[in-house]
Amino acid sequence: MAETPSGLGALYERSLDCVHCGLCLSSCPTYVETGREASSPRGRIYLARGVAEGRISLGGVASEEFYACLGCRACETACPSGVRYGELLEEARAAVEREDARTGPARGIEWFALRRIVPHPVVLRAFVNLLGLAQRLRLDRLALPFLPAALRERHRLLPSVPSRLERRPLPPRIRAEGEPRGRVALLEGCVMPEFFGATNRATARVLARNGYDVVVPEAQGCCGALQAHAGDADTARSLLDRNCRAFLDAEVDAVVVNSAGCGAHLRGAGHWLPGEGDDLAERVRDIAEFLVEAGFRAPTGRIEARVCYDDPCHLLHGQGVKDAPRRLLESIPGVELIEHADAAACCGAAGIYNLTHPEMSQAVLARKLDALSAADPDIIATGNPGCLMQLAKGAAERGLRARVVHPIELLEEAYR
Amino acid sequence: MSGLVDALTAIVGAEGCLSRADEVFPYECDGLSLHAATPGAVVFPRDTSDVVRIVRACAEHGRSFVPRGAGTGLSGGALACDEAVVIECSRMNRVLEVNPEARWARVQPGLVNADLSRAVATHGLFYAPDPSSQLACTIGGNVAENSGGPHTLKYGTTTDHVLGLELVLSSGEVVRLGSACGVAPGYDLVGAVVGSEGTLGVVTEVTVNLEPIPEAIATLLGIFGDVVSACRAVGEIIRSGLVPAALEIMDRRTIEAVEASVYAAGLPRDAGAVLLIELDGPPPALERQRERIRAIAMAQGASRVDVARDADERERFWAARKGAFGAMGRLGPDLYVHDAVVPRAKLPEVIARVCEIGDRYGLKLSNVFHAGDGNLHPNISFDRRNPDELDRVLAAGDEILRTCVDAGGVITGEHGVGTEKRDFMELIFSEADFGAMKRLRRAFDPEQRSNPGKIFPSTRFCTEANPKARGYDRVPLREGEP
Ligand SMILES: Cc1cc2nc3c(=O)[nH]c(=O)nc-3n(C[C@H](O)[C@H](O)[C@H](O)COP(=O)(O)OP(=O)(O)OC[C@H]3O[C@@H](n4cnc5c(N)ncnc54)[C@H](O)[C@@H]3O)c2cc1C
Ligand code: SF4
Ligand code: SF4
């Protein structure tokens, strides 16, 4: 019998919500791919319960599976029993970190990226600058033959860095056009300004166009979602704490988020910081959801295109937002919205999963690309930075003609 | 064991063979988590020839094996008694051939039930047996359990839809039974294998017939004050000569659980029971039938009968019905799903007894069931770590089954016997009956190495499957509780 690690009460509680019915199995990308019970939601929950009851050890299959999970939460949407799988997974990973029960290269990559780079804007910026420089000078290609095979493959997965102009920060305040309807704050994010500055600016402009004063609190920072998902509870809590103060001080009607992963995490802030976190969570809205709820100006510019919308997991499963982005897209004259067969499934990006588990990530992506290639759209729209990068890379490599954009950028284009 | 593991690894590769304690741990149970047994190994074949080699390796090492699909079975059928090797069919999940003219499909056993209907929808066809677990359960599991579903009332169970089978016997021989055209001379061995719970060999290919998607569908929801009057309405509907595609009842506790879940469909929470009625066929006929059913339901005390407005609402009703078992997980950490059949005429009386039994034992018992077939599913939510509650659950279950048998019914309608009900088999079969069954079994599997410890009353096998022997009381209740 294995030794039970202490402090597993919350993990155990979550695991008891599962009645082992199996209805979640086919919604799980890693189960569909492997057919392995341990790689299914039900199996992972069973492993968690087994660890908490001291029947199996935390190292080995349990910790491997807690990290081989995409954290896409499709299982939550499928589960009639109301299992809070996302929380269970964070608890499980936090336990693995506490007990130091994990080994392997994935751990090193995660630790380095999530503690040393992402939470620190200056370091992140320097890292992205360096990466951009290397990409422009093609140094990366030159260095490739000298890298170990595993790194070479992973290098291919890093996004290309946009120009400095695109990476300029947002001004602290963007005034509403016309009579203001309200005041909202915008979460800039950590990775978003570095790789998707244009999306952030489009978001601010669309909000202003719709009569909102937009503030971009300077005190905000990385939301901590990736750290929470990776089991780094302390970093996650301190990042959330900073954001709670930044956004609650800003005294706004809503905190608008254009990155699904950040939105889902902020909506669960109460789990990490009861009280303040709940206050923040209450105000968080995804941009598409916010606009559709508030009523938005119908765009008049035409975009003649067949558009496939692809649901980010943390919008669909994490926040239950399915229709709003589709309503935005449909409102654009000339846009023909077409559904593809795999819209609700994960694309395999899953934070930095594509770097830590490249094989599974690529297998999951391949299914999605099959469906997209059958639908053959002009544009693929999705609202999360990780998914945007993953789909852009994937579509290019598959030779799809579609460009990949955030829905808000199309709306902004149609406002011009 | 290690010699066998090496042999298995040579067949399916290291990635396709699990044998470490924590690797096989998640395979210790199926949908009935009260019974558990640890497998010796778990292997993932990709095709028939893999299965043949696996079965031969087991034979050489004198080891038993257990075919497994998605592990949604509710009677412990996929339990690996005797440290058997689990032959997990999840990677044998291809549609091999579809013949839209003759309306059949040939598939591998690990194909998920719902994926089959999805795959043939472009031909205007569907696979009729639709267990509530259809999003997860496999065709192989369906064949082994002779699974039914809400639409069994009109379309029959799995056995009415299987035309042919390929079966690997425990000797490694491959036999083909039945034929795609639906007639095969001689013994109906397809009929024998369907419902055999994996005890005759591993099914490696299934040829099923497909149905044309109906022209039109009407879904009605009768709202009743109590479950007994809903049962009476079912009796009257059948007596009137109508043949609905489905007649399903959900009681108040079920409605509450479903409405709190992701599958909430706007069912009235204040109703004592709802009766979900589905009609299919040509539109003009549906119109008339709908009115007749409405009249019957109202006469039996329905407060109103709603009609699903569109396909969306219909799907929501069905998702609610099919998510009902899982939703019951909200009422307690564990769920015991019972399954028994009674003659339809006895339904009102038996359901009242069942509710009384649940109350008497102080249990959270809810009912969601295929009323049209007289197939009851009393579900008991509980906490296995509470030994006193577990005792009451088991005693109540025992009494419920006996009540059904006394009413002229049988101990399972569709979930099978497995390890769960083998000791109840004696309630309905004699020694002579068992003798005939055992001789049939030995004709396929002389050494009884294919899924041992199932169906027949307890032997030396699988004592660990007994929930009381597992000592759940070792495990603490919630933190802080005594
Ligand atoms: C929420 C829920 C709802 C359900 N609803 C219904 C319902 O409406 N109707 C119904 O009938 N059942 C229902 N069930 C029970 C269960 O889903 C069925 O029995 C199903 O057919 C099991 O399929 P599986 O793939 O999960 O099989 P498993 O559970 O893996 O195995 C079941 C049995 O089949 C055998 N088996 C599996 N594959 C093969 C093979 N290739 N060759 C030989 N034997 C094999 C196994 O040995 C075992 O004995 C439900 C279960 C759940 C959890
Ligand atoms: S979060 Fe996604 S990958 Fe993980 S268990 Fe749930 S469905 Fe599977
Ligand atoms: S659907 Fe929910 S209750 Fe059922 S097995 Fe999956 S997680 Fe557990």
GROMACS .gro file of C-alpha atoms in nm, chain B residues 47-351:
model
  305
  463ASP     CA    1  -0.705  -0.635  -3.526
  464THR     CA    2  -0.826  -0.995  -3.524
  465SER     CA    3  -0.480  -1.141  -3.573
  466ASP     CA    4  -0.353  -0.957  -3.263
  467VAL     CA    5  -0.644  -1.102  -3.067
  468VAL     CA    6  -0.570  -1.452  -3.193
  469ARG     CA    7  -0.209  -1.425  -3.084
  470ILE     CA    8  -0.302  -1.276  -2.746
  471VAL     CA    9  -0.553  -1.552  -2.679
  472ARG     CA   10  -0.298  -1.817  -2.780
  473ALA     CA   11  -0.038  -1.667  -2.549
  474CYS     CA   12  -0.292  -1.678  -2.266
  475ALA     CA   13  -0.365  -2.043  -2.351
  476GLU     CA   14   0.002  -2.131  -2.341
  477HIS     CA   15   0.039  -1.975  -1.999
  478GLY     CA   16  -0.290  -2.120  -1.872
  479ARG     CA   17  -0.422  -1.770  -1.804
  480SER     CA   18  -0.780  -1.642  -1.841
  481PHE     CA   19  -0.872  -1.332  -2.041
  482VAL     CA   20  -1.153  -1.076  -2.036
  483PRO     CA   21  -1.266  -0.876  -2.338
  484ARG     CA   22  -1.342  -0.516  -2.251
  485GLY     CA   23  -1.495  -0.224  -2.438
  486ALA     CA   24  -1.547   0.111  -2.269
  487GLY     CA   25  -1.607  -0.030  -1.924
  488THR     CA   26  -1.951   0.126  -1.890
  489GLY     CA   27  -2.106  -0.209  -1.802
  490LEU     CA   28  -2.311  -0.198  -1.484
  491SER     CA   29  -2.286  -0.559  -1.368
  492GLY     CA   30  -1.912  -0.610  -1.332
  493GLY     CA   31  -1.895  -0.793  -1.667
  494ALA     CA   32  -1.554  -0.654  -1.759
  495LEU     CA   33  -1.399  -0.736  -1.422
  496ALA     CA   34  -1.078  -0.934  -1.447
  497CYS     CA   35  -1.142  -1.220  -1.206
  498ASP     CA   36  -0.857  -1.460  -1.140
  499GLU     CA   37  -0.597  -1.200  -1.245
  500ALA     CA   38  -0.710  -1.242  -1.603
  501VAL     CA   39  -0.561  -1.050  -1.894
  502VAL     CA   40  -0.789  -0.768  -2.007
  503ILE     CA   41  -0.821  -0.758  -2.385
  504GLU     CA   42  -0.912  -0.394  -2.431
  505CYS     CA   43  -1.082  -0.340  -2.768
  506SER     CA   44  -1.082   0.042  -2.764
  507ARG     CA   45  -0.826   0.058  -3.045
  508MET     CA   46  -1.025  -0.178  -3.267
  509ASN     CA   47  -1.270   0.096  -3.348
  510ARG     CA   48  -1.298   0.115  -3.725
  511VAL     CA   49  -1.600   0.096  -3.948
  512LEU     CA   50  -1.484  -0.170  -4.196
  513GLU     CA   51  -1.759  -0.162  -4.456
  514VAL     CA   52  -2.097   0.002  -4.510
  515ASN     CA   53  -2.353  -0.128  -4.756
  516PRO     CA   54  -2.617   0.142  -4.782
  517GLU     CA   55  -2.838  -0.051  -5.030
  518ALA     CA   56  -2.856  -0.364  -4.818
  519ARG     CA   57  -2.846  -0.143  -4.506
  520TRP     CA   58  -2.575  -0.306  -4.306
  521ALA     CA   59  -2.236  -0.217  -4.167
  522ARG     CA   60  -1.942  -0.432  -4.068
  523VAL     CA   61  -1.748  -0.285  -3.777
  524GLN     CA   62  -1.478  -0.360  -3.524
  525PRO     CA   63  -1.602  -0.424  -3.170
  526GLY     CA   64  -1.437  -0.120  -3.009
  527LEU     CA   65  -1.637   0.124  -3.221
  528VAL     CA   66  -1.839   0.356  -2.999
  529ASN     CA   67  -2.214   0.306  -3.047
  530ALA     CA   68  -2.287   0.673  -3.127
  531ASP     CA   69  -1.997   0.687  -3.375
  532LEU     CA   70  -2.165   0.416  -3.582
  533SER     CA   71  -2.484   0.618  -3.624
  534ARG     CA   72  -2.273   0.926  -3.698
  535ALA     CA   73  -2.076   0.737  -3.963
  536VAL     CA   74  -2.382   0.616  -4.154
  537ALA     CA   75  -2.597   0.930  -4.119
  538THR     CA   76  -2.483   1.052  -4.461
  539HIS     CA   77  -2.665   0.749  -4.608
  540GLY     CA   78  -2.984   0.842  -4.424
  541LEU     CA   79  -2.936   0.546  -4.190
  542PHE     CA   80  -2.884   0.492  -3.818
  543TYR     CA   81  -2.805   0.209  -3.578
  544ALA     CA   82  -3.118   0.162  -3.369
  545PRO     CA   83  -3.010   0.020  -3.029
  546ASP     CA   84  -2.931   0.333  -2.830
  547PRO     CA   85  -2.823   0.262  -2.472
  548SER     CA   86  -2.814   0.577  -2.262
  549SER     CA   87  -2.438   0.527  -2.250
  550GLN     CA   88  -2.417   0.534  -2.630
  551LEU     CA   89  -2.168   0.823  -2.637
  552ALA     CA   90  -1.916   0.594  -2.468
  553CYS     CA   91  -2.011   0.226  -2.485
  554THR     CA   92  -1.888   0.004  -2.766
  555ILE     CA   93  -2.061  -0.225  -3.011
  556GLY     CA   94  -1.864  -0.520  -2.868
  557GLY     CA   95  -1.993  -0.443  -2.519
  558ASN     CA   96  -2.345  -0.401  -2.660
  559VAL     CA   97  -2.326  -0.742  -2.827
  560ALA     CA   98  -2.194  -0.906  -2.512
  561GLU     CA   99  -2.468  -0.753  -2.293
  562ASN     CA  100  -2.745  -0.760  -2.554
  563SER     CA  101  -2.792  -0.394  -2.471
  564GLY     CA  102  -3.114  -0.209  -2.523
  565GLY     CA  103  -3.207   0.154  -2.498
  566PRO     CA  104  -3.506   0.386  -2.490
  567HIS     CA  105  -3.594   0.299  -2.851
  568THR     CA  106  -3.590  -0.076  -2.783
  569LEU     CA  107  -3.968  -0.056  -2.745
  570LYS     CA  108  -4.012  -0.025  -3.119
  571TYR     CA  109  -3.678  -0.135  -3.261
  572GLY     CA  110  -3.576  -0.421  -3.034
  573THR     CA  111  -3.248  -0.487  -2.854
  574THR     CA  112  -2.902  -0.559  -2.992
  575THR     CA  113  -2.988  -0.917  -3.079
  576ASP     CA  114  -3.249  -0.795  -3.327
  577HIS     CA  115  -2.979  -0.602  -3.514
  578VAL     CA  116  -2.678  -0.831  -3.530
  579LEU     CA  117  -2.653  -1.019  -3.859
  580GLY     CA  118  -2.312  -1.173  -3.828
  581LEU     CA  119  -2.014  -1.203  -3.600
  582GLU     CA  120  -1.650  -1.295  -3.604
  583LEU     CA  121  -1.545  -1.458  -3.279
  584VAL     CA  122  -1.204  -1.564  -3.152
  585LEU     CA  123  -1.241  -1.871  -2.931
  586SER     CA  124  -1.018  -1.932  -2.631
  587SER     CA  125  -0.828  -2.188  -2.841
  588GLY     CA  126  -0.736  -1.913  -3.087
  589GLU     CA  127  -0.968  -2.045  -3.359
  590VAL     CA  128  -1.157  -1.779  -3.553
  591VAL     CA  129  -1.521  -1.855  -3.629
  592ARG     CA  130  -1.766  -1.662  -3.844
  593LEU     CA  131  -2.128  -1.683  -3.741
  594GLY     CA  132  -2.443  -1.567  -3.919
  595SER     CA  133  -2.430  -1.376  -4.246
  596ALA     CA  134  -2.482  -1.025  -4.374
  597CYS     CA  135  -2.803  -1.123  -4.552
  598GLY     CA  136  -2.957  -1.212  -4.217
  599VAL     CA  137  -3.019  -1.580  -4.276
  600ALA     CA  138  -2.779  -1.857  -4.187
  601PRO     CA  139  -2.869  -2.223  -4.200
  602GLY     CA  140  -2.846  -2.436  -3.886
  603TYR     CA  141  -2.805  -2.326  -3.526
  604ASP     CA  142  -2.855  -1.959  -3.446
  605LEU     CA  143  -2.516  -1.918  -3.286
  606VAL     CA  144  -2.523  -1.542  -3.334
  607GLY     CA  145  -2.818  -1.548  -3.097
  608ALA     CA  146  -2.613  -1.753  -2.851
  609VAL     CA  147  -2.317  -1.517  -2.857
  610VAL     CA  148  -2.526  -1.200  -2.822
  611GLY     CA  149  -2.578  -1.162  -2.448
  612SER     CA  150  -2.305  -1.413  -2.357
  613GLU     CA  151  -2.109  -1.145  -2.168
  614GLY     CA  152  -1.775  -1.235  -2.314
  615THR     CA  153  -1.790  -1.593  -2.189
  616LEU     CA  154  -1.784  -1.756  -2.534
  617GLY     CA  155  -1.483  -1.573  -2.676
  618VAL     CA  156  -1.374  -1.234  -2.806
  619VAL     CA  157  -1.598  -1.074  -3.068
  620THR     CA  158  -1.365  -0.920  -3.325
  621GLU     CA  159  -1.610  -0.809  -3.593
  622VAL     CA  160  -1.981  -0.735  -3.596
  623THR     CA  161  -2.215  -0.700  -3.892
  624VAL     CA  162  -2.524  -0.503  -3.793
  625ASN     CA  163  -2.832  -0.400  -3.981
  626LEU     CA  164  -2.913  -0.030  -4.006
  627GLU     CA  165  -3.248   0.147  -4.008
  628PRO     CA  166  -3.356   0.436  -4.228
  629ILE     CA  167  -3.378   0.763  -4.033
  630PRO     CA  168  -3.753   0.815  -3.977
  631GLU     CA  169  -3.936   1.069  -4.190
  632ALA     CA  170  -4.059   1.259  -3.890
  633ILE     CA  171  -4.031   1.239  -3.515
  634ALA     CA  172  -4.259   1.378  -3.246
  635THR     CA  173  -4.145   1.392  -2.885
  636LEU     CA  174  -4.397   1.450  -2.609
  637LEU     CA  175  -4.353   1.511  -2.242
  638GLY     CA  176  -4.639   1.409  -2.012
  639ILE     CA  177  -4.628   1.573  -1.671
  640PHE     CA  178  -4.767   1.362  -1.386
  641GLY     CA  179  -4.821   1.410  -1.015
  642ASP     CA  180  -4.667   1.074  -0.927
  643VAL     CA  181  -4.478   0.789  -1.084
  644VAL     CA  182  -4.758   0.533  -1.042
  645SER     CA  183  -5.004   0.726  -1.257
  646ALA     CA  184  -4.734   0.770  -1.523
  647CYS     CA  185  -4.697   0.390  -1.523
  648ARG     CA  186  -5.072   0.351  -1.567
  649ALA     CA  187  -5.061   0.583  -1.867
  650VAL     CA  188  -4.792   0.364  -2.022
  651GLY     CA  189  -5.016   0.058  -1.982
  652GLU     CA  190  -5.306   0.239  -2.147
  653ILE     CA  191  -5.097   0.364  -2.438
  654ILE     CA  192  -4.975   0.013  -2.517
  655ARG     CA  193  -5.325  -0.131  -2.472
  656SER     CA  194  -5.462   0.117  -2.726
  657GLY     CA  195  -5.253  -0.055  -2.995
  658LEU     CA  196  -5.018   0.238  -3.054
  659VAL     CA  197  -4.648   0.153  -3.096
  660PRO     CA  198  -4.443   0.451  -2.978
  661ALA     CA  199  -4.069   0.442  -3.046
  662ALA     CA  200  -3.999   0.511  -2.678
  663LEU     CA  201  -4.183   0.541  -2.345
  664GLU     CA  202  -3.953   0.655  -2.065
  665ILE     CA  203  -4.031   0.762  -1.711
  666MET     CA  204  -3.827   0.985  -1.480
  667ASP     CA  205  -3.936   1.045  -1.122
  668ARG     CA  206  -3.903   1.361  -0.915
  669ARG     CA  207  -3.562   1.288  -0.763
  670THR     CA  208  -3.424   1.213  -1.109
  671ILE     CA  209  -3.570   1.532  -1.251
  672GLU     CA  210  -3.412   1.736  -0.972
  673ALA     CA  211  -3.070   1.579  -1.030
  674VAL     CA  212  -3.083   1.625  -1.407
  675GLU     CA  213  -3.204   1.981  -1.385
  676ALA     CA  214  -2.908   2.064  -1.161
  677SER     CA  215  -2.668   1.920  -1.421
  678VAL     CA  216  -2.519   2.025  -1.754
  679TYR     CA  217  -2.802   1.830  -1.920
  680ALA     CA  218  -3.082   2.043  -1.773
  681ALA     CA  219  -3.367   2.053  -2.025
  682GLY     CA  220  -3.622   2.265  -1.845
  683LEU     CA  221  -3.816   1.969  -1.705
  684PRO     CA  222  -4.071   2.081  -1.444
  685ARG     CA  223  -3.907   2.039  -1.104
  686ASP     CA  224  -4.240   2.026  -0.925
  687ALA     CA  225  -4.367   1.726  -1.124
  688GLY     CA  226  -4.390   1.389  -0.947
  689ALA     CA  227  -4.284   1.219  -1.270
  690VAL     CA  228  -4.249   1.287  -1.641
  691LEU     CA  229  -4.325   1.045  -1.920
  692LEU     CA  230  -4.113   1.097  -2.230
  693ILE     CA  231  -4.293   0.965  -2.537
  694GLU     CA  232  -4.147   0.945  -2.883
  695LEU     CA  233  -4.336   0.870  -3.203
  696ASP     CA  234  -4.182   0.829  -3.543
  697GLY     CA  235  -4.314   0.767  -3.893
  698PRO     CA  236  -4.487   0.962  -4.172
  699PRO     CA  237  -4.607   1.310  -4.059
  700PRO     CA  238  -4.986   1.270  -4.104
  701ALA     CA  239  -4.991   0.952  -3.894
  702LEU     CA  240  -4.786   1.122  -3.624
  703GLU     CA  241  -5.037   1.404  -3.599
  704ARG     CA  242  -5.321   1.162  -3.518
  705GLN     CA  243  -5.115   0.950  -3.280
  706ARG     CA  244  -5.003   1.255  -3.093
  707GLU     CA  245  -5.360   1.355  -3.019
  708ARG     CA  246  -5.456   1.005  -2.908
  709ILE     CA  247  -5.162   0.986  -2.673
  710ARG     CA  248  -5.235   1.324  -2.530
  711ALA     CA  249  -5.593   1.216  -2.457
  712ILE     CA  250  -5.481   0.893  -2.290
  713ALA     CA  251  -5.222   1.068  -2.075
  714MET     CA  252  -5.471   1.333  -1.964
  715ALA     CA  253  -5.726   1.064  -1.879
  716GLN     CA  254  -5.463   0.896  -1.658
  717GLY     CA  255  -5.407   1.213  -1.462
  718ALA     CA  256  -5.139   1.403  -1.654
  719SER     CA  257  -5.153   1.771  -1.566
  720ARG     CA  258  -5.038   1.856  -1.918
  721VAL     CA  259  -4.861   1.711  -2.220
  722ASP     CA  260  -4.592   1.925  -2.385
  723VAL     CA  261  -4.458   1.870  -2.735
  724ALA     CA  262  -4.093   1.935  -2.817
  725ARG     CA  263  -4.100   2.245  -3.037
  726ASP     CA  264  -3.803   2.157  -3.254
  727ALA     CA  265  -3.509   1.921  -3.298
  728ASP     CA  266  -3.310   2.123  -3.044
  729GLU     CA  267  -3.563   2.077  -2.771
  730ARG     CA  268  -3.604   1.711  -2.857
  731GLU     CA  269  -3.231   1.661  -2.826
  732ARG     CA  270  -3.231   1.839  -2.491
  733PHE     CA  271  -3.505   1.606  -2.360
  734TRP     CA  272  -3.305   1.304  -2.466
  735ALA     CA  273  -2.976   1.437  -2.334
  736ALA     CA  274  -3.152   1.485  -2.001
  737ARG     CA  275  -3.285   1.132  -2.008
  738LYS     CA  276  -2.952   0.982  -2.111
  739GLY     CA  277  -2.752   1.188  -1.864
  740ALA     CA  278  -2.983   1.086  -1.579
  741PHE     CA  279  -2.771   0.808  -1.428
  742GLY     CA  280  -2.465   1.026  -1.421
  743ALA     CA  281  -2.662   1.318  -1.281
  744MET     CA  282  -2.755   1.101  -0.986
  745GLY     CA  283  -2.390   1.126  -0.890
  746ARG     CA  284  -2.489   1.462  -0.742
  747LEU     CA  285  -2.683   1.286  -0.469
  748GLY     CA  286  -2.390   1.088  -0.328
  749PRO     CA  287  -2.038   0.964  -0.408
  750ASP     CA  288  -2.163   0.624  -0.526
  751LEU     CA  289  -2.453   0.504  -0.734
  752TYR     CA  290  -2.603   0.160  -0.756
  753VAL     CA  291  -2.801   0.125  -1.081
  754HIS     CA  292  -3.046  -0.162  -1.060
  755ASP     CA  293  -3.197  -0.332  -1.359
  756ALA     CA  294  -3.495  -0.569  -1.360
  757VAL     CA  295  -3.793  -0.642  -1.580
  758VAL     CA  296  -4.153  -0.697  -1.479
  759PRO     CA  297  -4.462  -0.770  -1.689
  760ARG     CA  298  -4.591  -0.428  -1.799
  761ALA     CA  299  -4.926  -0.479  -1.632
  762LYS     CA  300  -4.751  -0.513  -1.296
  763LEU     CA  301  -4.551  -0.189  -1.334
  764PRO     CA  302  -4.769   0.040  -1.120
  765GLU     CA  303  -4.781  -0.208  -0.835
  766VAL     CA  304  -4.410  -0.299  -0.847
  767ILE     CA  305  -4.290   0.059  -0.871
   0.00000   0.00000   0.00000
